[in-house]
Amino acid sequence: MRAVIAEDSVLLRVGLVRVLQTAGFEVGAEVGEAEALLAAVEEQRPDLALIDVRMPPGFGDEGVRAALSIRRRWPGTAVVLLSQYVEERYAADLLTADTSGVGYLLKQRVADVEEFAATVRRVAAGGTALDPQVVAQLLLRRDSDPLERLTPREREVLALMAEGRSNAAIAEDLVVTDSAVAKHINNIFAKLDLPPADAHHRRVLAVLRFLGATRD
Amino acid sequence: MTFPSALGPPARLLRRRIGTARRDTAFLAAGVLPHLAAVPAWLSLDAKPVLKSVHLPWVVLAALVSVFLLLPLLALPLTAVQRWRYAELLAVDIPRSPPAEGPRLRRALRLLVSAETWRRVAYHTLLGPVLAVAEVLVLAVWGAGVVCATVYAWMWAVPDTGVADLYTVQAAYVTAAGLLLLAAAPWCAGTVTRVESRAARALLGPSRAQRLERRVTDLSVSRADLADAADAERRRIERDLHDGTQQRLVSLAVNLGLARATLKDLPEDARRVIDEAHREAKEAISELNDLVRGLHPAVLDDRGLDAALSGLAARVPLPVRLHVDLDGRPAPAVESVAYFVVSEALANVTKHARAGRVEVTVRRTGRVVRVEVTDDGVGGADAAAGTGLTGLAGRVRAVDGTFRIDSPVGGPTTLVAELPCGR
């Protein structure tokens, strides 16, 4: 699999290249700003773009905008955004368009190399990955909506779903059985009034509902 | 230039006294003519010769014109002359009034009716002649002093006049009187100079209200500049830490993580050291992030207060309810202070309140953004005691806001900041 990296700190870029190589990616380009990133993606059509949110020239949300534009123009390229801080508003921007092939994580998560490698592989394969801190921010905003009806445990499960975990991973995380997780998830689908459809689609809808409430 | 080693303290004191007396006297002498300049205007009001030749209405008109037009016009150059005299001879600056604005005609009309103009007219026409008399008297004291003190010289120089007939004893009295006058003259000159300066400042300079008004304007401008500078500084520090230390720390943690993931065949204690360093690095990142996040997050500039606050609230280790109800974005300075208020308040709650939950509300009502942070903790927070809260109150006041905290012992604590936002 091929990846491109956009990160303006040269020091960190070196580390990211090595981590992606460990994760089994071939790094096709390393750039320091959004324009160059778009050019690199256009040229190489990589499976994954690993993008720093804050880049020159404005040091604001350049990375988020570049990621949205990549997802729109080259749907075959998954994006993982990295940032010193995660902001639910950026997450909402990213995920309302398309929840597959999108990740948004704190930079410090890269330090847990094996876990991070698994995450980027999952996103490159069309999965979703949200940093627990974004999820915490999203949960903060939930009041007076269907999500209020969820039990704390169900919220936990939904948060982990939003992070992109599989049922087995959720079960492991919460130290419960797979069937208990499946039961929680069915309750969530019911409480969020999601129509019966194929499981993956409902899962995405639940996460969307979860995220969509941040949009005014 | 004096040479301290050559002159002892008494000699230096004397020299300074003489210098002051000379300066005051020159200043007073230069005042006599300008202070008498308005007297012809008084004389022109002496209507008797005019009355005989012209009709009364014309006389009244002439008087009105001379009082309401000529005197204000005359006051302009005379004030300039006085300002020059004070600046050049006494090194005293009579402050100018702020320049008037608007079209020329309106400016002229406003000048004619302003209290300032009439205070000047009063100085030149009423006080001027009195001051001139005082100045002449001071000069006379000097003159008489010099003449009397040197009476023996006169007796010798002009032997044929009456001066020579003075008995030597009388001449001694005259000499003594002259010396006394000379001793008193510097004091007289100093006193009159002081009185004149005070009068000039009161009548020729801007009024107290004008001075205060200008001071208030200056102060609010400089305070706003200061607040902006502090804000810019906070942004700069945030940027520097973000681009420097934070990236370096992440890079360190990533490298340690790589070592941990790839060097599988290390001895057990080497692994333990790497694990430990890896964990420490990640903790350092978290701590630094928490600190820097409180300064001025980039998302505040990009997406506004609402977006920035959710990141802040999510870091608090207890349930936070956040309501932000703003119609459009307030000024950057207001956003920055509101963010800071919530940041500090949440830090305080986490550290001291032992609260179960916090509620943050940011709402705009009219021209005020109201920030309210309520917790159900133990209370007893005192804005006067805690440095965090004192800094908070100071920053709120710097944008003309109000800050209050209601925190009875036993709780709950409510902190309210109201920030005016112009629009």
Coordinates of C-alpha atoms in Angstrom, one line a residue, chain A residues 7-9 11-12 15-16 18-19 22 52 54 59-61 64-65 84-90 93 106-108 110-114 133 136-137 140-143 148 216, chain B residues 238-239 242-243 246-248 250-251 253-255 257-258 260-262 264 278 282 285-286 289 292-293 298-299 302-303 306-308 310-311 313-315 320-324:
Chain A
E7 CA 3.5 17.4 8.0
D8 CA 5.4 20.7 8.3
S9 CA 7.7 19.6 11.2
L11 CA 11.6 16.1 12.7
L12 CA 8.2 14.5 13.1
G15 CA 9.2 9.5 12.6
L16 CA 6.0 9.3 10.7
R18 CA 9.3 5.1 9.8
V19 CA 6.0 4.3 11.6
T22 CA 6.5 -0.4 10.0
D52 CA -1.2 17.3 9.9
R54 CA -2.1 22.8 11.2
F59 CA -1.4 27.4 10.6
G60 CA -5.1 27.0 11.1
D61 CA -7.3 24.2 9.6
V64 CA -8.9 19.6 7.4
R65 CA -9.7 21.4 4.2
Q84 CA -1.8 18.4 18.6
Y85 CA -5.4 18.9 19.7
V86 CA -8.5 17.4 18.3
E87 CA -11.6 19.5 17.7
E88 CA -15.0 18.1 17.4
R89 CA -15.9 20.8 14.8
Y90 CA -13.2 19.5 12.5
D93 CA -16.7 18.6 9.0
L106 CA -4.1 13.1 18.4
K107 CA -0.5 13.2 17.3
Q108 CA 0.6 11.6 20.5
V110 CA 1.4 7.8 16.8
A111 CA 3.8 7.0 19.7
D112 CA 1.8 3.8 20.4
V113 CA 3.2 2.5 17.2
E114 CA 1.5 -0.9 16.9
Q133 CA -10.8 12.8 22.9
A136 CA -15.5 12.9 24.5
Q137 CA -16.1 16.3 23.0
L140 CA -20.4 16.6 25.7
R141 CA -22.7 18.2 23.3
R142 CA -25.4 15.7 23.6
D143 CA -28.4 16.9 25.4
E148 CA -30.1 11.0 25.9
D216 CA -26.6 23.0 13.8
Chain B
E238 CA 1.2 29.1 21.7
R239 CA 2.6 29.1 18.1
H242 CA 3.3 24.2 19.0
D243 CA 5.9 24.4 16.3
Q246 CA 5.4 20.0 21.2
Q247 CA 6.6 18.6 17.9
R248 CA 9.9 17.7 19.4
V250 CA 5.9 14.0 19.9
S251 CA 8.9 13.0 17.8
A253 CA 7.7 9.7 21.9
V254 CA 7.3 8.3 18.4
N255 CA 10.9 7.3 18.3
G257 CA 7.5 3.9 20.4
L258 CA 9.4 2.7 17.3
R260 CA 9.6 -0.4 21.6
A261 CA 7.8 -1.9 18.6
T262 CA 10.9 -2.9 16.6
K264 CA 12.0 -7.1 20.3
H278 CA 7.9 6.2 26.4
K282 CA 3.5 10.7 26.5
I285 CA 2.9 15.7 25.9
S286 CA -0.4 15.6 27.7
N289 CA -1.0 20.2 25.7
V292 CA -0.9 25.3 25.9
R293 CA -4.5 24.7 25.2
A298 CA -5.9 28.0 16.8
V299 CA -9.5 26.7 16.5
D302 CA -10.7 29.5 12.8
R303 CA -14.1 28.4 14.1
D306 CA -18.2 27.5 20.5
A307 CA -15.8 25.1 18.8
A308 CA -12.9 26.1 21.0
S310 CA -15.9 22.0 23.5
G311 CA -12.2 21.1 23.3
A313 CA -14.6 21.2 28.4
A314 CA -13.8 17.7 27.2
R315 CA -10.5 17.9 29.1
V320 CA -19.5 19.5 31.8
R321 CA -22.6 20.8 30.2
L322 CA -21.8 23.4 27.6
H323 CA -24.4 25.8 26.1
V324 CA -23.1 28.4 23.6

